[in-house]
Amino acid sequence: MATTVRRSTRTLPAAPLGPENPLPALLPLDEAHTLGEEERAGLPPGMARQVGYGPLRSVLPVRLRDGFSRSREPLALDTIVIENERLRATVLPGLGGRIASLYHKPTERELLYVNPVFQPADFALNGAWYSGGVEWNIGATGHTTLSCAPLHAAQVPAPDGDGQMVRLWEWERLRDTPFQVDLWLPDESDFLYVGVRIRNPHDRTVPVYWWSNIAVPEDEHTRVLAPADHTWYFAYERRLRRIPVPEWEGVDRTYPLRGEFPADFFHEVPEDSRKWIASLDAEGRGLAQTSTDLLRGRKLFVWGSGPGGRRWQRWLTEDGTPGYAEIQAGLATTQLEHVALEAGGEFAWLEAYGPLTADPATVHGSDWAAAYGHAEERLEEALPRAAVDAAYAAWRPHADEEPKGEPLAAGSGWGALEVARSGHVLPGTPFDAATLGPEQRPWEELLRTGVLPDGDGTVPGPTLVSPGWRELLESAQPRSARRAHELDYHLGVAQWHAGDRSQAVRSWERAAASGEWPALRCLAVVDLREGHVERAAERYLTAVRDARARTPEATAARAALAREAVGALLAAGRPDDAESVLDGLGTETRLRGRFRLLRAQVLLAQGETKAARAVFDQGFDVDDLREGEEALNDTWAALTADPLPARYDFRMRPSS
């Protein structure tokens, strides 16, 4: 059969994403992949420089996604299917453009780990993320803010001149970098080709991050191979150590289930070696990923065999399904690094994904060099390194080619707004004005008239924070004097993001003079950050009362505000006020797992240990439990010396 591209659907049990969190994310969520200065001091100079380069101050202008649940109902997800006579790739354009499935027809094998459910969890930089397939991580250290967001998609003529390739593209908002992912299957090919390009259209250097994250099936016989004799080991103790491959501390770490706790292994692939990684089973069969040399990094992530890792595996899918490991490929040696992309420049490379079969005795033998050497020989037979380089050269002239025909999927309107403001010309990735939506319209009006429209008087919309938009805010006029506080609020958010903290506080103080809770909440965040705990608690309490009176229907805003306020009030030693905040929420919100945990913490602070223990005994699930978060086991340990129940055991590191 000739290669085809078609739209379809995939129906599976899915938990709704829920509403966005409308409170601006002034501080970053706790990101596990960070290092302190002392840890960076012992690294090679180039690595240390890139680890310390371009850290996020926050995920602004992106909003948090923490309103998802664990209640699943059947949902038909839009898919794009790319298929030839040997391989079928299924893409989810509405969920980050992820490759959900890669099915090899001759062997009747699924090459990826395919999650049988859609279950968001709090792993992305902005919250919602899901496991399985191949995801495209761009922006900054961690899972992209686009994990659960729609991308633009359309067809473009493939480099072979006969078929079509699928182009995915979007405007990545953390770094303001447009990017594209081109996928195509040559006739009779066992390998899916993926061309990736990241562009910097600005007159300044920007920090860039990319890791292709591939979920593969895992069992006790799975072995992950890459051409490396050393790896950089990173676990949730937040230490980065160079260790040998495959064995360390008496354990062969190339088998994902032989370690107890979750961990990353960033392989030190020699500069002149072919860049590849493979996951093979007991029979020597599995998936190989390879690329042109720019994508230099290779990584193995394991959940480990301990109770915490196994609990996370069940949390991300459903009981009774097999586990998975992740093999990854990135622009740097480790995921803790950002790479500089010069003004007007671009990064581009080609990846290939397909089946690999090798001799199981050699692959699983004790001679590591022989094992990965043999796997590389079999990869060279299946897809020569020269063929990958040739495919890249053939693709590059097509990267600027404009999509043809009807779009396959629509992304956001943020790229169109940025193009309208800046006038950037981006061949191959059109950001059409027709994609502008309600969130972009106020900013389009500001751009066109210099006037920021009035909001609806409830919860402010998202704020744009890049230098160009901050300048427009600084010279803007409010639509009406009575709504001037909204302009001050947005200006304060943009100033905060730019690092001008004192000006941000002044703007929010002007906005808060009328008692508006959004600005009071921002000032409370500043107070907490600067150690003014009591003032933060008082401001939060006032903001909660104001929001309750002015915006009784704004459930998402009130829940997010209450969550922050309870933490601040407990830090200030005011558990009774924290209790009143919880009591003021609606029944549905109070019954959510996060607020059940907060209730237990409040009871504990009030000395009501038995009542707090009863909350745990009744059972609850914290839907938005953060990767690496230890609030469950810490609260339990404060209640009792009893062992932590399996339901609450998400520990990703040793207790010590």
Short mmCIF file of N, CA and C in Angstrom, two decimals, residues 476-622:
data_model
loop_
_atom_site.label_atom_id
_atom_site.label_comp_id
_atom_site.label_asym_id
_atom_site.label_seq_id
_atom_site.Cartn_x
_atom_site.Cartn_y
_atom_site.Cartn_z
N ALA A 476 -0.05 51.79 28.03
CA ALA A 476 -1.46 51.58 27.73
C ALA A 476 -2.35 52.49 28.58
N GLN A 477 -3.58 52.62 28.12
CA GLN A 477 -4.62 53.32 28.85
C GLN A 477 -5.75 52.34 29.16
N PRO A 478 -6.37 52.48 30.32
CA PRO A 478 -7.54 51.63 30.59
C PRO A 478 -8.74 52.14 29.80
N ARG A 479 -9.68 51.26 29.50
CA ARG A 479 -10.90 51.66 28.80
C ARG A 479 -11.69 52.66 29.64
N SER A 480 -11.71 52.45 30.96
CA SER A 480 -12.44 53.36 31.85
C SER A 480 -11.65 53.52 33.14
N ALA A 481 -11.75 54.68 33.74
CA ALA A 481 -10.99 54.97 34.96
C ALA A 481 -11.36 54.03 36.09
N ARG A 482 -12.61 53.61 36.12
CA ARG A 482 -13.03 52.74 37.22
C ARG A 482 -12.44 51.35 37.13
N ARG A 483 -11.89 50.99 35.95
CA ARG A 483 -11.26 49.68 35.79
C ARG A 483 -9.75 49.82 35.67
N ALA A 484 -9.18 50.93 36.10
CA ALA A 484 -7.74 51.15 35.98
C ALA A 484 -6.95 50.12 36.77
N HIS A 485 -7.56 49.57 37.82
CA HIS A 485 -6.84 48.59 38.62
C HIS A 485 -6.51 47.33 37.82
N GLU A 486 -7.32 47.00 36.79
CA GLU A 486 -7.03 45.83 35.98
C GLU A 486 -5.74 46.02 35.18
N LEU A 487 -5.54 47.22 34.65
CA LEU A 487 -4.31 47.50 33.94
C LEU A 487 -3.11 47.41 34.88
N ASP A 488 -3.24 47.96 36.09
CA ASP A 488 -2.15 47.86 37.07
C ASP A 488 -1.86 46.41 37.44
N TYR A 489 -2.91 45.63 37.56
CA TYR A 489 -2.72 44.21 37.88
C TYR A 489 -1.90 43.52 36.80
N HIS A 490 -2.30 43.66 35.53
CA HIS A 490 -1.58 43.02 34.43
C HIS A 490 -0.16 43.56 34.33
N LEU A 491 0.01 44.86 34.49
CA LEU A 491 1.34 45.45 34.43
C LEU A 491 2.23 44.87 35.52
N GLY A 492 1.68 44.69 36.72
CA GLY A 492 2.46 44.10 37.81
C GLY A 492 2.92 42.69 37.49
N VAL A 493 2.06 41.89 36.87
CA VAL A 493 2.45 40.52 36.51
C VAL A 493 3.60 40.55 35.51
N ALA A 494 3.52 41.44 34.50
CA ALA A 494 4.59 41.53 33.50
C ALA A 494 5.89 42.04 34.13
N GLN A 495 5.79 42.99 35.04
CA GLN A 495 6.99 43.50 35.72
C GLN A 495 7.63 42.42 36.60
N TRP A 496 6.80 41.67 37.27
CA TRP A 496 7.31 40.57 38.11
C TRP A 496 8.07 39.57 37.26
N HIS A 497 7.50 39.19 36.13
CA HIS A 497 8.16 38.22 35.25
C HIS A 497 9.50 38.74 34.76
N ALA A 498 9.59 40.05 34.53
CA ALA A 498 10.84 40.65 34.05
C ALA A 498 11.89 40.77 35.14
N GLY A 499 11.53 40.48 36.38
CA GLY A 499 12.47 40.59 37.49
C GLY A 499 12.43 41.94 38.17
N ASP A 500 11.53 42.83 37.74
CA ASP A 500 11.41 44.15 38.35
C ASP A 500 10.40 44.05 39.49
N ARG A 501 10.84 43.44 40.57
CA ARG A 501 9.92 43.09 41.65
C ARG A 501 9.37 44.32 42.38
N SER A 502 10.18 45.34 42.58
CA SER A 502 9.70 46.52 43.32
C SER A 502 8.62 47.25 42.53
N GLN A 503 8.78 47.37 41.21
CA GLN A 503 7.76 48.02 40.41
C GLN A 503 6.48 47.18 40.38
N ALA A 504 6.64 45.85 40.36
CA ALA A 504 5.47 44.98 40.38
C ALA A 504 4.67 45.21 41.65
N VAL A 505 5.35 45.29 42.78
CA VAL A 505 4.66 45.52 44.05
C VAL A 505 3.91 46.86 44.01
N ARG A 506 4.55 47.91 43.47
CA ARG A 506 3.87 49.21 43.39
C ARG A 506 2.61 49.11 42.53
N SER A 507 2.71 48.40 41.40
CA SER A 507 1.54 48.27 40.53
C SER A 507 0.43 47.52 41.25
N TRP A 508 0.76 46.46 41.94
CA TRP A 508 -0.27 45.68 42.64
C TRP A 508 -0.84 46.45 43.83
N GLU A 509 -0.02 47.26 44.48
CA GLU A 509 -0.55 48.07 45.58
C GLU A 509 -1.57 49.08 45.07
N ARG A 510 -1.31 49.65 43.89
CA ARG A 510 -2.32 50.55 43.31
C ARG A 510 -3.60 49.78 42.99
N ALA A 511 -3.43 48.57 42.41
CA ALA A 511 -4.60 47.78 42.06
C ALA A 511 -5.37 47.32 43.29
N ALA A 512 -4.66 47.06 44.37
CA ALA A 512 -5.30 46.55 45.59
C ALA A 512 -5.94 47.64 46.42
N ALA A 513 -5.69 48.90 46.07
CA ALA A 513 -6.25 49.99 46.87
C ALA A 513 -7.76 49.95 46.92
N SER A 514 -8.37 49.39 45.86
CA SER A 514 -9.83 49.27 45.84
C SER A 514 -10.30 47.96 46.45
N GLY A 515 -9.36 47.20 47.03
CA GLY A 515 -9.71 45.95 47.70
C GLY A 515 -9.86 44.77 46.78
N GLU A 516 -9.38 44.88 45.54
CA GLU A 516 -9.53 43.79 44.58
C GLU A 516 -8.65 42.60 44.97
N TRP A 517 -9.25 41.42 45.06
CA TRP A 517 -8.54 40.24 45.56
C TRP A 517 -7.41 39.74 44.65
N PRO A 518 -7.49 39.83 43.29
CA PRO A 518 -6.36 39.31 42.50
C PRO A 518 -5.03 39.99 42.83
N ALA A 519 -5.05 41.31 43.02
CA ALA A 519 -3.82 42.01 43.36
C ALA A 519 -3.38 41.70 44.79
N LEU A 520 -4.36 41.56 45.71
CA LEU A 520 -4.01 41.19 47.08
C LEU A 520 -3.31 39.83 47.11
N ARG A 521 -3.82 38.92 46.33
CA ARG A 521 -3.18 37.59 46.27
C ARG A 521 -1.75 37.70 45.77
N CYS A 522 -1.52 38.51 44.74
CA CYS A 522 -0.14 38.68 44.23
C CYS A 522 0.77 39.25 45.31
N LEU A 523 0.28 40.23 46.05
CA LEU A 523 1.08 40.80 47.14
C LEU A 523 1.35 39.77 48.23
N ALA A 524 0.40 38.89 48.47
CA ALA A 524 0.60 37.84 49.47
C ALA A 524 1.70 36.87 49.02
N VAL A 525 1.74 36.55 47.73
CA VAL A 525 2.81 35.70 47.22
C VAL A 525 4.17 36.35 47.46
N VAL A 526 4.26 37.65 47.21
CA VAL A 526 5.50 38.39 47.45
C VAL A 526 5.88 38.32 48.93
N ASP A 527 4.90 38.54 49.79
CA ASP A 527 5.17 38.50 51.23
C ASP A 527 5.73 37.15 51.65
N LEU A 528 5.12 36.07 51.18
CA LEU A 528 5.62 34.74 51.53
C LEU A 528 7.03 34.54 51.05
N ARG A 529 7.30 34.96 49.83
CA ARG A 529 8.64 34.78 49.26
C ARG A 529 9.68 35.54 50.06
N GLU A 530 9.30 36.69 50.62
CA GLU A 530 10.25 37.53 51.36
C GLU A 530 10.23 37.27 52.85
N GLY A 531 9.47 36.26 53.29
CA GLY A 531 9.47 35.87 54.69
C GLY A 531 8.51 36.62 55.58
N HIS A 532 7.63 37.43 55.00
CA HIS A 532 6.63 38.16 55.81
C HIS A 532 5.38 37.29 55.95
N VAL A 533 5.50 36.27 56.75
CA VAL A 533 4.48 35.22 56.80
C VAL A 533 3.17 35.75 57.35
N GLU A 534 3.20 36.52 58.41
CA GLU A 534 1.97 37.00 59.03
C GLU A 534 1.23 37.96 58.09
N ARG A 535 1.98 38.85 57.42
CA ARG A 535 1.32 39.78 56.49
C ARG A 535 0.73 39.01 55.30
N ALA A 536 1.45 37.99 54.84
CA ALA A 536 0.93 37.17 53.75
C ALA A 536 -0.37 36.50 54.16
N ALA A 537 -0.40 35.95 55.38
CA ALA A 537 -1.61 35.28 55.85
C ALA A 537 -2.79 36.23 55.90
N GLU A 538 -2.55 37.45 56.40
CA GLU A 538 -3.63 38.43 56.50
C GLU A 538 -4.14 38.84 55.12
N ARG A 539 -3.21 39.03 54.20
CA ARG A 539 -3.63 39.41 52.84
C ARG A 539 -4.40 38.27 52.17
N TYR A 540 -3.92 37.05 52.36
CA TYR A 540 -4.65 35.92 51.79
C TYR A 540 -6.07 35.83 52.35
N LEU A 541 -6.19 36.01 53.66
CA LEU A 541 -7.51 35.91 54.28
C LEU A 541 -8.45 36.99 53.73
N THR A 542 -7.92 38.20 53.57
CA THR A 542 -8.73 39.28 53.01
C THR A 542 -9.12 38.97 51.56
N ALA A 543 -8.16 38.43 50.79
CA ALA A 543 -8.43 38.09 49.39
C ALA A 543 -9.50 37.01 49.29
N VAL A 544 -9.44 36.01 50.15
CA VAL A 544 -10.44 34.95 50.14
C VAL A 544 -11.83 35.51 50.42
N ARG A 545 -11.94 36.37 51.41
CA ARG A 545 -13.24 36.95 51.75
C ARG A 545 -13.76 37.82 50.61
N ASP A 546 -12.86 38.58 49.97
CA ASP A 546 -13.27 39.44 48.86
C ASP A 546 -13.73 38.61 47.66
N ALA A 547 -12.98 37.54 47.36
CA ALA A 547 -13.36 36.67 46.24
C ALA A 547 -14.70 36.00 46.50
N ARG A 548 -14.93 35.61 47.76
CA ARG A 548 -16.19 34.96 48.12
C ARG A 548 -17.37 35.91 47.90
N ALA A 549 -17.15 37.19 48.18
CA ALA A 549 -18.23 38.16 48.05
C ALA A 549 -18.44 38.61 46.61
N ARG A 550 -17.34 38.78 45.86
CA ARG A 550 -17.44 39.38 44.52
C ARG A 550 -17.62 38.34 43.42
N THR A 551 -17.05 37.16 43.60
CA THR A 551 -17.05 36.18 42.51
C THR A 551 -17.52 34.82 43.03
N PRO A 552 -18.75 34.74 43.53
CA PRO A 552 -19.19 33.47 44.12
C PRO A 552 -19.25 32.32 43.12
N GLU A 553 -19.35 32.62 41.81
CA GLU A 553 -19.44 31.56 40.81
C GLU A 553 -18.09 31.12 40.27
N ALA A 554 -17.04 31.83 40.62
CA ALA A 554 -15.70 31.53 40.09
C ALA A 554 -15.07 30.39 40.88
N THR A 555 -15.56 29.18 40.66
CA THR A 555 -15.16 28.03 41.47
C THR A 555 -13.67 27.74 41.37
N ALA A 556 -13.12 27.74 40.15
CA ALA A 556 -11.70 27.41 39.97
C ALA A 556 -10.83 28.44 40.68
N ALA A 557 -11.16 29.72 40.55
CA ALA A 557 -10.36 30.77 41.19
C ALA A 557 -10.43 30.66 42.71
N ARG A 558 -11.63 30.44 43.23
CA ARG A 558 -11.78 30.36 44.68
C ARG A 558 -11.06 29.13 45.24
N ALA A 559 -11.10 28.02 44.52
CA ALA A 559 -10.40 26.82 44.99
C ALA A 559 -8.89 27.04 44.99
N ALA A 560 -8.36 27.62 43.91
CA ALA A 560 -6.92 27.86 43.83
C ALA A 560 -6.47 28.84 44.90
N LEU A 561 -7.26 29.87 45.12
CA LEU A 561 -6.93 30.86 46.14
C LEU A 561 -6.97 30.23 47.53
N ALA A 562 -7.97 29.42 47.79
CA ALA A 562 -8.08 28.77 49.10
C ALA A 562 -6.91 27.84 49.36
N ARG A 563 -6.50 27.11 48.35
CA ARG A 563 -5.36 26.19 48.53
C ARG A 563 -4.12 26.95 48.97
N GLU A 564 -3.83 28.08 48.31
CA GLU A 564 -2.67 28.88 48.70
C GLU A 564 -2.86 29.48 50.08
N ALA A 565 -4.07 29.97 50.34
CA ALA A 565 -4.33 30.66 51.61
C ALA A 565 -4.18 29.73 52.80
N VAL A 566 -4.67 28.51 52.68
CA VAL A 566 -4.57 27.56 53.80
C VAL A 566 -3.11 27.30 54.13
N GLY A 567 -2.28 27.12 53.10
CA GLY A 567 -0.85 26.90 53.36
C GLY A 567 -0.22 28.08 54.07
N ALA A 568 -0.57 29.31 53.65
CA ALA A 568 0.00 30.50 54.28
C ALA A 568 -0.49 30.66 55.71
N LEU A 569 -1.76 30.38 55.95
CA LEU A 569 -2.32 30.52 57.31
C LEU A 569 -1.72 29.48 58.25
N LEU A 570 -1.50 28.26 57.75
CA LEU A 570 -0.84 27.26 58.60
C LEU A 570 0.59 27.67 58.90
N ALA A 571 1.28 28.23 57.92
CA ALA A 571 2.66 28.68 58.15
C ALA A 571 2.71 29.79 59.18
N ALA A 572 1.64 30.58 59.25
CA ALA A 572 1.58 31.68 60.22
C ALA A 572 1.02 31.23 61.57
N GLY A 573 0.72 29.94 61.72
CA GLY A 573 0.19 29.44 62.99
C GLY A 573 -1.24 29.83 63.23
N ARG A 574 -2.05 29.89 62.17
CA ARG A 574 -3.45 30.29 62.29
C ARG A 574 -4.37 29.20 61.74
N PRO A 575 -4.39 28.03 62.35
CA PRO A 575 -5.19 26.92 61.81
C PRO A 575 -6.69 27.18 61.84
N ASP A 576 -7.18 27.97 62.83
CA ASP A 576 -8.62 28.22 62.89
C ASP A 576 -9.06 29.04 61.68
N ASP A 577 -8.25 30.02 61.27
CA ASP A 577 -8.57 30.79 60.07
C ASP A 577 -8.47 29.90 58.84
N ALA A 578 -7.49 29.00 58.82
CA ALA A 578 -7.38 28.06 57.70
C ALA A 578 -8.62 27.19 57.61
N GLU A 579 -9.15 26.78 58.78
CA GLU A 579 -10.37 25.98 58.80
C GLU A 579 -11.54 26.76 58.22
N SER A 580 -11.62 28.04 58.54
CA SER A 580 -12.73 28.85 58.03
C SER A 580 -12.64 29.01 56.51
N VAL A 581 -11.43 29.04 55.98
CA VAL A 581 -11.28 29.13 54.52
C VAL A 581 -11.80 27.85 53.87
N LEU A 582 -11.45 26.71 54.43
CA LEU A 582 -11.95 25.45 53.88
C LEU A 582 -13.47 25.34 54.01
N ASP A 583 -13.99 25.77 55.13
CA ASP A 583 -15.44 25.69 55.35
C ASP A 583 -16.21 26.57 54.37
N GLY A 584 -15.57 27.60 53.85
CA GLY A 584 -16.24 28.51 52.93
C GLY A 584 -16.32 28.01 51.51
N LEU A 585 -15.71 26.87 51.22
CA LEU A 585 -15.73 26.31 49.87
C LEU A 585 -16.99 25.48 49.66
N GLY A 586 -17.35 25.28 48.41
CA GLY A 586 -18.49 24.44 48.09
C GLY A 586 -18.20 22.99 48.43
N THR A 587 -19.26 22.21 48.57
CA THR A 587 -19.13 20.81 48.97
C THR A 587 -18.26 20.03 48.00
N GLU A 588 -18.46 20.21 46.71
CA GLU A 588 -17.69 19.45 45.72
C GLU A 588 -16.20 19.74 45.84
N THR A 589 -15.85 20.99 46.04
CA THR A 589 -14.44 21.35 46.19
C THR A 589 -13.86 20.77 47.48
N ARG A 590 -14.62 20.86 48.58
CA ARG A 590 -14.12 20.35 49.86
C ARG A 590 -13.84 18.85 49.81
N LEU A 591 -14.57 18.13 48.96
CA LEU A 591 -14.41 16.67 48.90
C LEU A 591 -13.27 16.24 47.98
N ARG A 592 -12.68 17.17 47.23
CA ARG A 592 -11.53 16.81 46.40
C ARG A 592 -10.36 16.41 47.28
N GLY A 593 -9.54 15.49 46.77
CA GLY A 593 -8.46 14.94 47.57
C GLY A 593 -7.49 15.96 48.10
N ARG A 594 -7.14 16.97 47.29
CA ARG A 594 -6.21 18.00 47.76
C ARG A 594 -6.75 18.69 48.99
N PHE A 595 -8.04 18.96 49.01
CA PHE A 595 -8.63 19.67 50.14
C PHE A 595 -8.90 18.74 51.32
N ARG A 596 -9.04 17.44 51.07
CA ARG A 596 -9.09 16.48 52.16
C ARG A 596 -7.72 16.45 52.88
N LEU A 597 -6.65 16.48 52.09
CA LEU A 597 -5.32 16.52 52.69
C LEU A 597 -5.12 17.80 53.49
N LEU A 598 -5.54 18.93 52.93
CA LEU A 598 -5.43 20.20 53.67
C LEU A 598 -6.25 20.15 54.96
N ARG A 599 -7.42 19.51 54.92
CA ARG A 599 -8.23 19.39 56.13
C ARG A 599 -7.49 18.60 57.20
N ALA A 600 -6.84 17.51 56.79
CA ALA A 600 -6.07 16.73 57.75
C ALA A 600 -4.93 17.55 58.34
N GLN A 601 -4.28 18.36 57.52
CA GLN A 601 -3.18 19.19 58.01
C GLN A 601 -3.68 20.26 58.98
N VAL A 602 -4.86 20.82 58.70
CA VAL A 602 -5.44 21.80 59.61
C VAL A 602 -5.80 21.15 60.94
N LEU A 603 -6.43 20.00 60.88
CA LEU A 603 -6.78 19.29 62.12
C LEU A 603 -5.53 18.95 62.93
N LEU A 604 -4.50 18.54 62.25
CA LEU A 604 -3.24 18.24 62.93
C LEU A 604 -2.70 19.48 63.63
N ALA A 605 -2.75 20.62 62.95
CA ALA A 605 -2.26 21.87 63.55
C ALA A 605 -3.12 22.30 64.72
N GLN A 606 -4.38 21.89 64.72
CA GLN A 606 -5.28 22.22 65.84
C GLN A 606 -5.15 21.23 67.00
N GLY A 607 -4.29 20.23 66.84
CA GLY A 607 -4.12 19.23 67.88
C GLY A 607 -5.14 18.11 67.81
N GLU A 608 -5.93 18.06 66.76
CA GLU A 608 -6.97 17.03 66.61
C GLU A 608 -6.39 15.85 65.83
N THR A 609 -5.47 15.13 66.47
CA THR A 609 -4.76 14.06 65.77
C THR A 609 -5.68 12.93 65.35
N LYS A 610 -6.58 12.54 66.21
CA LYS A 610 -7.50 11.43 65.87
C LYS A 610 -8.38 11.80 64.68
N ALA A 611 -8.86 13.03 64.66
CA ALA A 611 -9.71 13.47 63.55
C ALA A 611 -8.92 13.53 62.25
N ALA A 612 -7.66 13.97 62.34
CA ALA A 612 -6.81 14.01 61.16
C ALA A 612 -6.54 12.60 60.64
N ARG A 613 -6.30 11.68 61.56
CA ARG A 613 -6.07 10.28 61.16
C ARG A 613 -7.34 9.71 60.52
N ALA A 614 -8.49 10.12 61.00
CA ALA A 614 -9.74 9.61 60.44
C ALA A 614 -9.91 10.02 58.98
N VAL A 615 -9.39 11.20 58.63
CA VAL A 615 -9.46 11.63 57.22
C VAL A 615 -8.70 10.65 56.34
N PHE A 616 -7.52 10.24 56.79
CA PHE A 616 -6.74 9.26 56.04
C PHE A 616 -7.44 7.91 56.02
N ASP A 617 -7.99 7.52 57.14
CA ASP A 617 -8.66 6.22 57.21
C ASP A 617 -9.88 6.15 56.28
N GLN A 618 -10.56 7.27 56.10
CA GLN A 618 -11.70 7.31 55.19
C GLN A 618 -11.26 7.14 53.74
N GLY A 619 -10.05 7.57 53.43
CA GLY A 619 -9.49 7.39 52.10
C GLY A 619 -9.74 8.56 51.18
N PHE A 620 -8.72 8.98 50.48
CA PHE A 620 -8.84 10.04 49.48
C PHE A 620 -7.66 9.94 48.52
N ASP A 621 -7.82 10.52 47.35
CA ASP A 621 -6.77 10.60 46.35
C ASP A 621 -6.51 12.07 46.02
N VAL A 622 -5.25 12.48 46.09
CA VAL A 622 -4.90 13.86 45.72
C VAL A 622 -4.69 13.88 44.21
#
